[in-house]
């Protein structure tokens, strides 16, 4: 190149000076595990789908979501969202309302008629699933996508399991449940209703199935021994809630006592209120802090006028007179009787003391072990009998819809591996994107969007859905509150703050790359990355 | 419910870029085709604030002028680390003469452009605090009072870093430098010394004066871009931490700059014709100790022979700035 007089080098000729040799540590891009994803029992990539929702690309967001979980509209309503408990944003202002955005995406998908992608090429393998509850449906979904032919055997008259027969419709409208199950059937899942499996081995062999996934749930109400006269009306919560679905609304009377402290106790108490009970009292033997029910549901029940007697047990019932005994916590936190008694008047007692699984199905099958009323499974969700897997409420785990859906997915992956004669290798977990990894200066304050709730008067008298939906603008706002913990969201901070221009921007969607020829290893990019997606590692010398 | 305004909370009212914004609304520094006026391979220390500030400012100038700009550089770190003859990191027309005469040379270049009817080619002068507030101060004041068509940018790292951290008139009280060692009864730079050149520039009633920080790139770019929309003498004073001279971690350079702003010690404001027209309201105010403790040049104020009186005096300086510039009043 011809240069002007006395000029010997090009502009920018310092490029010959490779300052990367100064470095003792190098920055590397990485994806850390967002706390929401870490906490999700269904293994959703929450940060991942929120990323698409933030730009208004709701269909891509919904498709990313349904890679893990086939029921966003449903889960956005009934999941107790452990993701929000774990959310880093809670330490800044309030957690991102993940469930509200999930529900928005789910409802939008139903409105626009988005369907699942076509399954992979058929493997020729057949899998039977017993039980059309959340776990069975989830397993069927994933197995179908993987190319296996799935048939679900459901003993009941309708699919949905506890989502239909346990969760009242003011929390989960049935048209939502029906629509999401219908979409699954359009994918090619066969659901046989009223098809109780009595002889598992015979059904397996007779149907030519290569594997089975059992998810019969836990529907048998636990009883307790309460001295009572015959005239006392004692029901169990599961039967009451099931009766609501089969159109035989039970007669409960004006004054109802519910015995128990779980979510089912609250569901049945709130149902009783809606059926016209003027007084609904929950009797629970421990304290509010010890109650296994979810706090938000307790609050909603209290708002609706449900009363709770903490630290009380029912000692006896004489027609309509209930004798309750006060309890006191001992040093180890267990309730102990105090010998102090009170009475209250009620027409009906509903027991909500938990449920047992009906395991007649596996009785007598070689290798299948039962302990504490549930079926033992290994880390693959497989029972002691090769090819028979189990999940949901019938195996040892927390009993929630979300856990059940997670079991279904996990089992499906292992069933698939089993059918291919391989072992399913779980991808390794990334390091957690803890709050300390973030530089929160770059996020501005934005309080959570509150979902509208139904008027209290109507909540006491109707079964309309209590919690309302976010509209598009509020859902978008909420999605954009995500901090994208541990995963690059292309904010350009690293590209901007490098004093040595040693960060190469690769363009939208392609993130960045370091130019180690010039990176001096100062670490500014790491310090100023808002979401903790860069780490310094020592150079090998 | 639908009245909630949608903002870019996650992707940054404060970050450099934002994938959800139109590209015309993003920072110059997020542009894949930014000039990179100061290219890789320069010899600035790890985490150099001045190298960062210079690229931020000059890239914004280049965008604002469609690459028609000439820069005159005073002697100092910026000149030495970028241009050890015959090599240079600059990718723009750039010239260097002496330590003290950058403003005068720039005035001359502007005059030449006027004579040659090439006034669309804009002129920038730049230097460190030594070349600006001390050695080049006479030339700078002359450029201001003649209202020459030059934007002068001072990168203030609060001492002569290039020659080994000697005190300048921009060195803050109590700071340790090679010439104000942390010894004696009142260690470090004495209180009651130094000068505030942005306020002195305002006293010349020139068209535009602004302070900026590398901690707020959008603000810095907006000020430089606005300055380039005006004619006449303009002055932008950019706060640029120096890890070597201040004894801070290279990775903390932006953080230190941010804390200088948020503590009130380095107020961000702009003025036209001698009147304040805008200021940055503190977003997360912090005590000055948050800022001081990250720097070894203030190390003698803490620890075994702590000097709470000196810290209180520095806090009083910050409080005075907050009061004077109204830094706690929300901006519109």
PDB file of N, CA, C and O in Angstrom, chain B residues 5-65:
ATOM      1  N   UNK B   5     -46.923   0.135  31.854  1.00  0.00           N
ATOM      2  CA  UNK B   5     -46.017   0.360  30.720  1.00  0.00           C
ATOM      3  C   UNK B   5     -44.994  -0.769  30.607  1.00  0.00           C
ATOM      4  O   UNK B   5     -44.507  -1.271  31.613  1.00  0.00           O
ATOM      5  N   UNK B   6     -44.699  -1.155  29.396  1.00  0.00           N
ATOM      6  CA  UNK B   6     -43.708  -2.211  29.200  1.00  0.00           C
ATOM      7  C   UNK B   6     -42.345  -1.563  29.021  1.00  0.00           C
ATOM      8  O   UNK B   6     -42.147  -0.737  28.147  1.00  0.00           O
ATOM      9  N   UNK B   7     -41.433  -1.931  29.879  1.00  0.00           N
ATOM     10  CA  UNK B   7     -40.078  -1.409  29.746  1.00  0.00           C
ATOM     11  C   UNK B   7     -39.141  -2.584  29.529  1.00  0.00           C
ATOM     12  O   UNK B   7     -39.559  -3.722  29.571  1.00  0.00           O
ATOM     13  N   UNK B   8     -37.883  -2.259  29.344  1.00  0.00           N
ATOM     14  CA  UNK B   8     -36.937  -3.325  29.036  1.00  0.00           C
ATOM     15  C   UNK B   8     -36.152  -3.666  30.286  1.00  0.00           C
ATOM     16  O   UNK B   8     -34.971  -3.445  30.377  1.00  0.00           O
ATOM     17  N   UNK B   9     -36.876  -4.199  31.249  1.00  0.00           N
ATOM     18  CA  UNK B   9     -36.268  -4.400  32.548  1.00  0.00           C
ATOM     19  C   UNK B   9     -35.091  -5.334  32.473  1.00  0.00           C
ATOM     20  O   UNK B   9     -34.026  -5.045  32.962  1.00  0.00           O
ATOM     21  N   UNK B  10     -35.285  -6.465  31.830  1.00  0.00           N
ATOM     22  CA  UNK B  10     -34.219  -7.433  31.853  1.00  0.00           C
ATOM     23  C   UNK B  10     -33.123  -7.018  30.904  1.00  0.00           C
ATOM     24  O   UNK B  10     -31.971  -7.005  31.243  1.00  0.00           O
ATOM     25  N   UNK B  11     -33.504  -6.645  29.717  1.00  0.00           N
ATOM     26  CA  UNK B  11     -32.510  -6.437  28.692  1.00  0.00           C
ATOM     27  C   UNK B  11     -31.990  -5.024  28.664  1.00  0.00           C
ATOM     28  O   UNK B  11     -31.330  -4.613  27.746  1.00  0.00           O
ATOM     29  N   UNK B  12     -32.331  -4.248  29.667  1.00  0.00           N
ATOM     30  CA  UNK B  12     -31.467  -3.155  29.912  1.00  0.00           C
ATOM     31  C   UNK B  12     -31.846  -1.787  29.525  1.00  0.00           C
ATOM     32  O   UNK B  12     -31.649  -1.362  28.420  1.00  0.00           O
ATOM     33  N   UNK B  13     -32.352  -1.109  30.511  1.00  0.00           N
ATOM     34  CA  UNK B  13     -32.312   0.329  30.456  1.00  0.00           C
ATOM     35  C   UNK B  13     -30.862   0.704  30.771  1.00  0.00           C
ATOM     36  O   UNK B  13     -30.436   1.799  30.469  1.00  0.00           O
ATOM     37  N   UNK B  14     -30.125  -0.202  31.355  1.00  0.00           N
ATOM     38  CA  UNK B  14     -28.793   0.124  31.854  1.00  0.00           C
ATOM     39  C   UNK B  14     -27.672  -0.649  31.162  1.00  0.00           C
ATOM     40  O   UNK B  14     -26.521  -0.286  31.293  1.00  0.00           O
ATOM     41  N   UNK B  15     -28.001  -1.699  30.456  1.00  0.00           N
ATOM     42  CA  UNK B  15     -26.941  -2.450  29.789  1.00  0.00           C
ATOM     43  C   UNK B  15     -26.525  -1.738  28.501  1.00  0.00           C
ATOM     44  O   UNK B  15     -27.187  -0.815  28.055  1.00  0.00           O
ATOM     45  N   UNK B  16     -25.433  -2.219  27.909  1.00  0.00           N
ATOM     46  CA  UNK B  16     -24.892  -1.573  26.709  1.00  0.00           C
ATOM     47  C   UNK B  16     -25.867  -1.732  25.540  1.00  0.00           C
ATOM     48  O   UNK B  16     -26.162  -0.796  24.809  1.00  0.00           O
ATOM     49  N   UNK B  17     -26.354  -2.942  25.368  1.00  0.00           N
ATOM     50  CA  UNK B  17     -27.259  -3.206  24.252  1.00  0.00           C
ATOM     51  C   UNK B  17     -28.601  -3.668  24.751  1.00  0.00           C
ATOM     52  O   UNK B  17     -28.903  -3.622  25.937  1.00  0.00           O
ATOM     53  N   UNK B  18     -29.437  -4.110  23.847  1.00  0.00           N
ATOM     54  CA  UNK B  18     -30.763  -4.580  24.205  1.00  0.00           C
ATOM     55  C   UNK B  18     -31.357  -5.211  22.965  1.00  0.00           C
ATOM     56  O   UNK B  18     -31.694  -4.515  22.009  1.00  0.00           O
ATOM     57  N   UNK B  19     -31.485  -6.530  22.996  1.00  0.00           N
ATOM     58  CA  UNK B  19     -31.942  -7.200  21.779  1.00  0.00           C
ATOM     59  C   UNK B  19     -33.371  -6.821  21.420  1.00  0.00           C
ATOM     60  O   UNK B  19     -33.816  -7.070  20.316  1.00  0.00           O
ATOM     61  N   UNK B  20     -34.112  -6.245  22.377  1.00  0.00           N
ATOM     62  CA  UNK B  20     -35.508  -5.924  22.115  1.00  0.00           C
ATOM     63  C   UNK B  20     -35.708  -4.514  21.570  1.00  0.00           C
ATOM     64  O   UNK B  20     -36.805  -4.146  21.198  1.00  0.00           O
ATOM     65  N   UNK B  21     -34.638  -3.724  21.534  1.00  0.00           N
ATOM     66  CA  UNK B  21     -34.755  -2.360  21.021  1.00  0.00           C
ATOM     67  C   UNK B  21     -34.397  -2.320  19.538  1.00  0.00           C
ATOM     68  O   UNK B  21     -33.620  -3.139  19.050  1.00  0.00           O
ATOM     69  N   UNK B  22     -34.927  -1.316  18.841  1.00  0.00           N
ATOM     70  CA  UNK B  22     -34.494  -1.063  17.474  1.00  0.00           C
ATOM     71  C   UNK B  22     -33.005  -0.733  17.494  1.00  0.00           C
ATOM     72  O   UNK B  22     -32.519  -0.100  18.439  1.00  0.00           O
ATOM     73  N   UNK B  23     -32.268  -1.123  16.463  1.00  0.00           N
ATOM     74  CA  UNK B  23     -30.824  -0.910  16.503  1.00  0.00           C
ATOM     75  C   UNK B  23     -30.480   0.577  16.578  1.00  0.00           C
ATOM     76  O   UNK B  23     -29.480   0.957  17.165  1.00  0.00           O
ATOM     77  N   UNK B  24     -31.355   1.426  16.038  1.00  0.00           N
ATOM     78  CA  UNK B  24     -31.060   2.861  16.098  1.00  0.00           C
ATOM     79  C   UNK B  24     -31.161   3.389  17.525  1.00  0.00           C
ATOM     80  O   UNK B  24     -30.627   4.442  17.833  1.00  0.00           O
ATOM     81  N   UNK B  25     -31.827   2.645  18.396  1.00  0.00           N
ATOM     82  CA  UNK B  25     -31.994   3.092  19.775  1.00  0.00           C
ATOM     83  C   UNK B  25     -30.966   2.482  20.713  1.00  0.00           C
ATOM     84  O   UNK B  25     -30.987   2.739  21.914  1.00  0.00           O
ATOM     85  N   UNK B  26     -30.077   1.647  20.180  1.00  0.00           N
ATOM     86  CA  UNK B  26     -29.080   1.009  21.044  1.00  0.00           C
ATOM     87  C   UNK B  26     -27.826   1.866  21.130  1.00  0.00           C
ATOM     88  O   UNK B  26     -27.602   2.741  20.314  1.00  0.00           O
ATOM     89  N   UNK B  27     -26.986   1.548  22.117  1.00  0.00           N
ATOM     90  CA  UNK B  27     -25.743   2.291  22.287  1.00  0.00           C
ATOM     91  C   UNK B  27     -24.834   2.058  21.082  1.00  0.00           C
ATOM     92  O   UNK B  27     -24.869   0.988  20.457  1.00  0.00           O
ATOM     93  N   UNK B  28     -24.008   3.062  20.777  1.00  0.00           N
ATOM     94  CA  UNK B  28     -23.017   2.917  19.709  1.00  0.00           C
ATOM     95  C   UNK B  28     -22.145   1.693  20.007  1.00  0.00           C
ATOM     96  O   UNK B  28     -21.792   0.919  19.115  1.00  0.00           O
ATOM     97  N   UNK B  29     -21.829   1.509  21.288  1.00  0.00           N
ATOM     98  CA  UNK B  29     -20.934   0.418  21.665  1.00  0.00           C
ATOM     99  C   UNK B  29     -21.532  -0.962  21.445  1.00  0.00           C
ATOM    100  O   UNK B  29     -20.830  -1.965  21.511  1.00  0.00           O
ATOM    101  N   UNK B  30     -22.858  -1.052  21.224  1.00  0.00           N
ATOM    102  CA  UNK B  30     -23.429  -2.376  20.975  1.00  0.00           C
ATOM    103  C   UNK B  30     -23.426  -2.704  19.482  1.00  0.00           C
ATOM    104  O   UNK B  30     -23.769  -3.812  19.087  1.00  0.00           O
ATOM    105  N   UNK B  31     -23.025  -1.733  18.674  1.00  0.00           N
ATOM    106  CA  UNK B  31     -23.072  -1.914  17.225  1.00  0.00           C
ATOM    107  C   UNK B  31     -21.921  -2.805  16.749  1.00  0.00           C
ATOM    108  O   UNK B  31     -20.764  -2.576  17.086  1.00  0.00           O
ATOM    109  N   UNK B  32     -22.238  -3.812  15.952  1.00  0.00           N
ATOM    110  CA  UNK B  32     -21.195  -4.702  15.428  1.00  0.00           C
ATOM    111  C   UNK B  32     -20.224  -3.956  14.520  1.00  0.00           C
ATOM    112  O   UNK B  32     -19.119  -4.414  14.290  1.00  0.00           O
ATOM    113  N   UNK B  33     -20.680  -2.810  13.983  1.00  0.00           N
ATOM    114  CA  UNK B  33     -19.823  -2.053  13.078  1.00  0.00           C
ATOM    115  C   UNK B  33     -19.344  -0.746  13.715  1.00  0.00           C
ATOM    116  O   UNK B  33     -19.066   0.218  13.013  1.00  0.00           O
ATOM    117  N   UNK B  34     -19.224  -0.710  15.037  1.00  0.00           N
ATOM    118  CA  UNK B  34     -18.677   0.484  15.665  1.00  0.00           C
ATOM    119  C   UNK B  34     -17.248   0.693  15.146  1.00  0.00           C
ATOM    120  O   UNK B  34     -16.591  -0.274  14.706  1.00  0.00           O
ATOM    121  N   UNK B  35     -16.745   1.901  15.232  1.00  0.00           N
ATOM    122  CA  UNK B  35     -15.446   2.217  14.620  1.00  0.00           C
ATOM    123  C   UNK B  35     -14.287   1.466  15.275  1.00  0.00           C
ATOM    124  O   UNK B  35     -13.292   1.179  14.620  1.00  0.00           O
ATOM    125  N   UNK B  36     -14.412   1.173  16.565  1.00  0.00           N
ATOM    126  CA  UNK B  36     -13.252   0.677  17.321  1.00  0.00           C
ATOM    127  C   UNK B  36     -12.073   1.623  17.089  1.00  0.00           C
ATOM    128  O   UNK B  36     -10.979   1.205  16.731  1.00  0.00           O
ATOM    129  N   UNK B  37     -12.326   2.903  17.315  1.00  0.00           N
ATOM    130  CA  UNK B  37     -11.320   3.937  17.056  1.00  0.00           C
ATOM    131  C   UNK B  37      -9.973   3.574  17.663  1.00  0.00           C
ATOM    132  O   UNK B  37      -8.930   3.770  17.051  1.00  0.00           O
ATOM    133  N   UNK B  38     -10.034   3.074  18.866  1.00  0.00           N
ATOM    134  CA  UNK B  38      -8.812   2.643  19.549  1.00  0.00           C
ATOM    135  C   UNK B  38      -8.789   1.116  19.480  1.00  0.00           C
ATOM    136  O   UNK B  38      -9.555   0.447  20.161  1.00  0.00           O
ATOM    137  N   UNK B  39      -7.930   0.596  18.636  1.00  0.00           N
ATOM    138  CA  UNK B  39      -8.011  -0.829  18.310  1.00  0.00           C
ATOM    139  C   UNK B  39      -7.252  -1.709  19.311  1.00  0.00           C
ATOM    140  O   UNK B  39      -6.507  -1.224  20.156  1.00  0.00           O
ATOM    141  N   UNK B  40      -7.426  -3.012  19.184  1.00  0.00           N
ATOM    142  CA  UNK B  40      -6.721  -3.978  20.020  1.00  0.00           C
ATOM    143  C   UNK B  40      -5.216  -3.846  19.838  1.00  0.00           C
ATOM    144  O   UNK B  40      -4.750  -3.354  18.816  1.00  0.00           O
ATOM    145  N   UNK B  41      -4.487  -4.332  20.814  1.00  0.00           N
ATOM    146  CA  UNK B  41      -3.031  -4.339  20.729  1.00  0.00           C
ATOM    147  C   UNK B  41      -2.399  -3.142  21.415  1.00  0.00           C
ATOM    148  O   UNK B  41      -1.178  -3.060  21.498  1.00  0.00           O
ATOM    149  N   UNK B  42      -3.235  -2.217  21.913  1.00  0.00           N
ATOM    150  CA  UNK B  42      -2.658  -1.084  22.650  1.00  0.00           C
ATOM    151  C   UNK B  42      -2.050  -1.601  23.954  1.00  0.00           C
ATOM    152  O   UNK B  42      -2.378  -2.679  24.434  1.00  0.00           O
ATOM    153  N   UNK B  43      -1.183  -0.768  24.542  1.00  0.00           N
ATOM    154  CA  UNK B  43      -0.402  -1.238  25.679  1.00  0.00           C
ATOM    155  C   UNK B  43      -0.945  -0.753  27.019  1.00  0.00           C
ATOM    156  O   UNK B  43      -0.212  -0.720  28.006  1.00  0.00           O
ATOM    157  N   UNK B  44      -2.207  -0.361  27.064  1.00  0.00           N
ATOM    158  CA  UNK B  44      -2.795   0.056  28.338  1.00  0.00           C
ATOM    159  C   UNK B  44      -2.834  -1.124  29.296  1.00  0.00           C
ATOM    160  O   UNK B  44      -2.913  -2.283  28.876  1.00  0.00           O
ATOM    161  N   UNK B  45      -2.790  -0.811  30.598  1.00  0.00           N
ATOM    162  CA  UNK B  45      -2.825  -1.869  31.600  1.00  0.00           C
ATOM    163  C   UNK B  45      -4.130  -2.655  31.509  1.00  0.00           C
ATOM    164  O   UNK B  45      -5.103  -2.204  30.920  1.00  0.00           O
ATOM    165  N   UNK B  46      -4.161  -3.810  32.155  1.00  0.00           N
ATOM    166  CA  UNK B  46      -5.395  -4.602  32.246  1.00  0.00           C
ATOM    167  C   UNK B  46      -6.490  -3.767  32.919  1.00  0.00           C
ATOM    168  O   UNK B  46      -6.248  -3.144  33.946  1.00  0.00           O
ATOM    169  N   UNK B  47      -7.655  -3.760  32.333  1.00  0.00           N
ATOM    170  CA  UNK B  47      -8.788  -3.057  32.938  1.00  0.00           C
ATOM    171  C   UNK B  47      -8.670  -1.552  32.899  1.00  0.00           C
ATOM    172  O   UNK B  47      -9.223  -0.869  33.759  1.00  0.00           O
ATOM    173  N   UNK B  48      -7.975  -1.002  31.900  1.00  0.00           N
ATOM    174  CA  UNK B  48      -7.754   0.446  31.831  1.00  0.00           C
ATOM    175  C   UNK B  48      -9.061   1.201  31.566  1.00  0.00           C
ATOM    176  O   UNK B  48      -9.758   0.947  30.589  1.00  0.00           O
ATOM    177  N   UNK B  49      -9.380   2.140  32.462  1.00  0.00           N
ATOM    178  CA  UNK B  49     -10.597   2.928  32.289  1.00  0.00           C
ATOM    179  C   UNK B  49     -10.469   3.953  31.177  1.00  0.00           C
ATOM    180  O   UNK B  49     -11.441   4.276  30.493  1.00  0.00           O
ATOM    181  N   UNK B  50      -9.236   4.472  30.995  1.00  0.00           N
ATOM    182  CA  UNK B  50      -9.042   5.506  29.977  1.00  0.00           C
ATOM    183  C   UNK B  50      -9.196   4.927  28.568  1.00  0.00           C
ATOM    184  O   UNK B  50      -9.813   5.541  27.701  1.00  0.00           O
ATOM    185  N   UNK B  51      -8.647   3.728  28.348  1.00  0.00           N
ATOM    186  CA  UNK B  51      -8.790   3.095  27.030  1.00  0.00           C
ATOM    187  C   UNK B  51     -10.270   2.894  26.708  1.00  0.00           C
ATOM    188  O   UNK B  51     -10.719   3.099  25.580  1.00  0.00           O
ATOM    189  N   UNK B  52     -11.016   2.519  27.739  1.00  0.00           N
ATOM    190  CA  UNK B  52     -12.449   2.288  27.559  1.00  0.00           C
ATOM    191  C   UNK B  52     -13.164   3.606  27.259  1.00  0.00           C
ATOM    192  O   UNK B  52     -13.943   3.706  26.298  1.00  0.00           O
ATOM    193  N   UNK B  53     -12.860   4.630  28.069  1.00  0.00           N
ATOM    194  CA  UNK B  53     -13.517   5.926  27.902  1.00  0.00           C
ATOM    195  C   UNK B  53     -13.218   6.532  26.543  1.00  0.00           C
ATOM    196  O   UNK B  53     -14.095   7.118  25.899  1.00  0.00           O
ATOM    197  N   UNK B  54     -11.964   6.384  26.085  1.00  0.00           N
ATOM    198  CA  UNK B  54     -11.575   6.970  24.801  1.00  0.00           C
ATOM    199  C   UNK B  54     -12.317   6.280  23.660  1.00  0.00           C
ATOM    200  O   UNK B  54     -12.817   6.932  22.738  1.00  0.00           O
ATOM    201  N   UNK B  55     -12.435   4.962  23.726  1.00  0.00           N
ATOM    202  CA  UNK B  55     -13.161   4.276  22.648  1.00  0.00           C
ATOM    203  C   UNK B  55     -14.643   4.655  22.679  1.00  0.00           C
ATOM    204  O   UNK B  55     -15.230   4.916  21.627  1.00  0.00           O
ATOM    205  N   UNK B  56     -15.231   4.704  23.877  1.00  0.00           N
ATOM    206  CA  UNK B  56     -16.640   5.112  23.990  1.00  0.00           C
ATOM    207  C   UNK B  56     -16.845   6.481  23.332  1.00  0.00           C
ATOM    208  O   UNK B  56     -17.754   6.682  22.524  1.00  0.00           O
ATOM    209  N   UNK B  57     -15.986   7.448  23.721  1.00  0.00           N
ATOM    210  CA  UNK B  57     -16.202   8.826  23.276  1.00  0.00           C
ATOM    211  C   UNK B  57     -15.933   8.971  21.783  1.00  0.00           C
ATOM    212  O   UNK B  57     -16.752   9.536  21.048  1.00  0.00           O
ATOM    213  N   UNK B  58     -14.796   8.451  21.325  1.00  0.00           N
ATOM    214  CA  UNK B  58     -14.424   8.697  19.920  1.00  0.00           C
ATOM    215  C   UNK B  58     -15.300   7.878  18.965  1.00  0.00           C
ATOM    216  O   UNK B  58     -15.645   8.347  17.884  1.00  0.00           O
ATOM    217  N   UNK B  59     -15.719   6.669  19.375  1.00  0.00           N
ATOM    218  CA  UNK B  59     -16.659   5.917  18.532  1.00  0.00           C
ATOM    219  C   UNK B  59     -17.963   6.700  18.365  1.00  0.00           C
ATOM    220  O   UNK B  59     -18.560   6.720  17.279  1.00  0.00           O
ATOM    221  N   UNK B  60     -18.406   7.355  19.458  1.00  0.00           N
ATOM    222  CA  UNK B  60     -19.633   8.160  19.372  1.00  0.00           C
ATOM    223  C   UNK B  60     -19.420   9.361  18.456  1.00  0.00           C
ATOM    224  O   UNK B  60     -20.305   9.723  17.669  1.00  0.00           O
ATOM    225  N   UNK B  61     -18.222   9.969  18.548  1.00  0.00           N
ATOM    226  CA  UNK B  61     -17.899  11.091  17.662  1.00  0.00           C
ATOM    227  C   UNK B  61     -17.938  10.621  16.209  1.00  0.00           C
ATOM    228  O   UNK B  61     -18.525  11.277  15.338  1.00  0.00           O
ATOM    229  N   UNK B  62     -17.326   9.479  15.937  1.00  0.00           N
ATOM    230  CA  UNK B  62     -17.248   8.988  14.564  1.00  0.00           C
ATOM    231  C   UNK B  62     -18.641   8.703  14.019  1.00  0.00           C
ATOM    232  O   UNK B  62     -18.930   8.980  12.854  1.00  0.00           O
ATOM    233  N   UNK B  63     -19.519   8.158  14.878  1.00  0.00           N
ATOM    234  CA  UNK B  63     -20.880   7.906  14.395  1.00  0.00           C
ATOM    235  C   UNK B  63     -21.604   9.221  14.142  1.00  0.00           C
ATOM    236  O   UNK B  63     -22.310   9.376  13.137  1.00  0.00           O
ATOM    237  N   UNK B  64     -21.408  10.185  15.048  1.00  0.00           N
ATOM    238  CA  UNK B  64     -22.135  11.455  14.925  1.00  0.00           C
ATOM    239  C   UNK B  64     -21.668  12.252  13.704  1.00  0.00           C
ATOM    240  O   UNK B  64     -22.429  13.046  13.159  1.00  0.00           O
ATOM    241  N   UNK B  65     -20.402  12.060  13.283  1.00  0.00           N
ATOM    242  CA  UNK B  65     -19.865  12.871  12.171  1.00  0.00           C
ATOM    243  C   UNK B  65     -19.753  12.073  10.881  1.00  0.00           C
ATOM    244  O   UNK B  65     -19.109  12.519   9.931  1.00  0.00           O
TER     245      UNK B  65
END
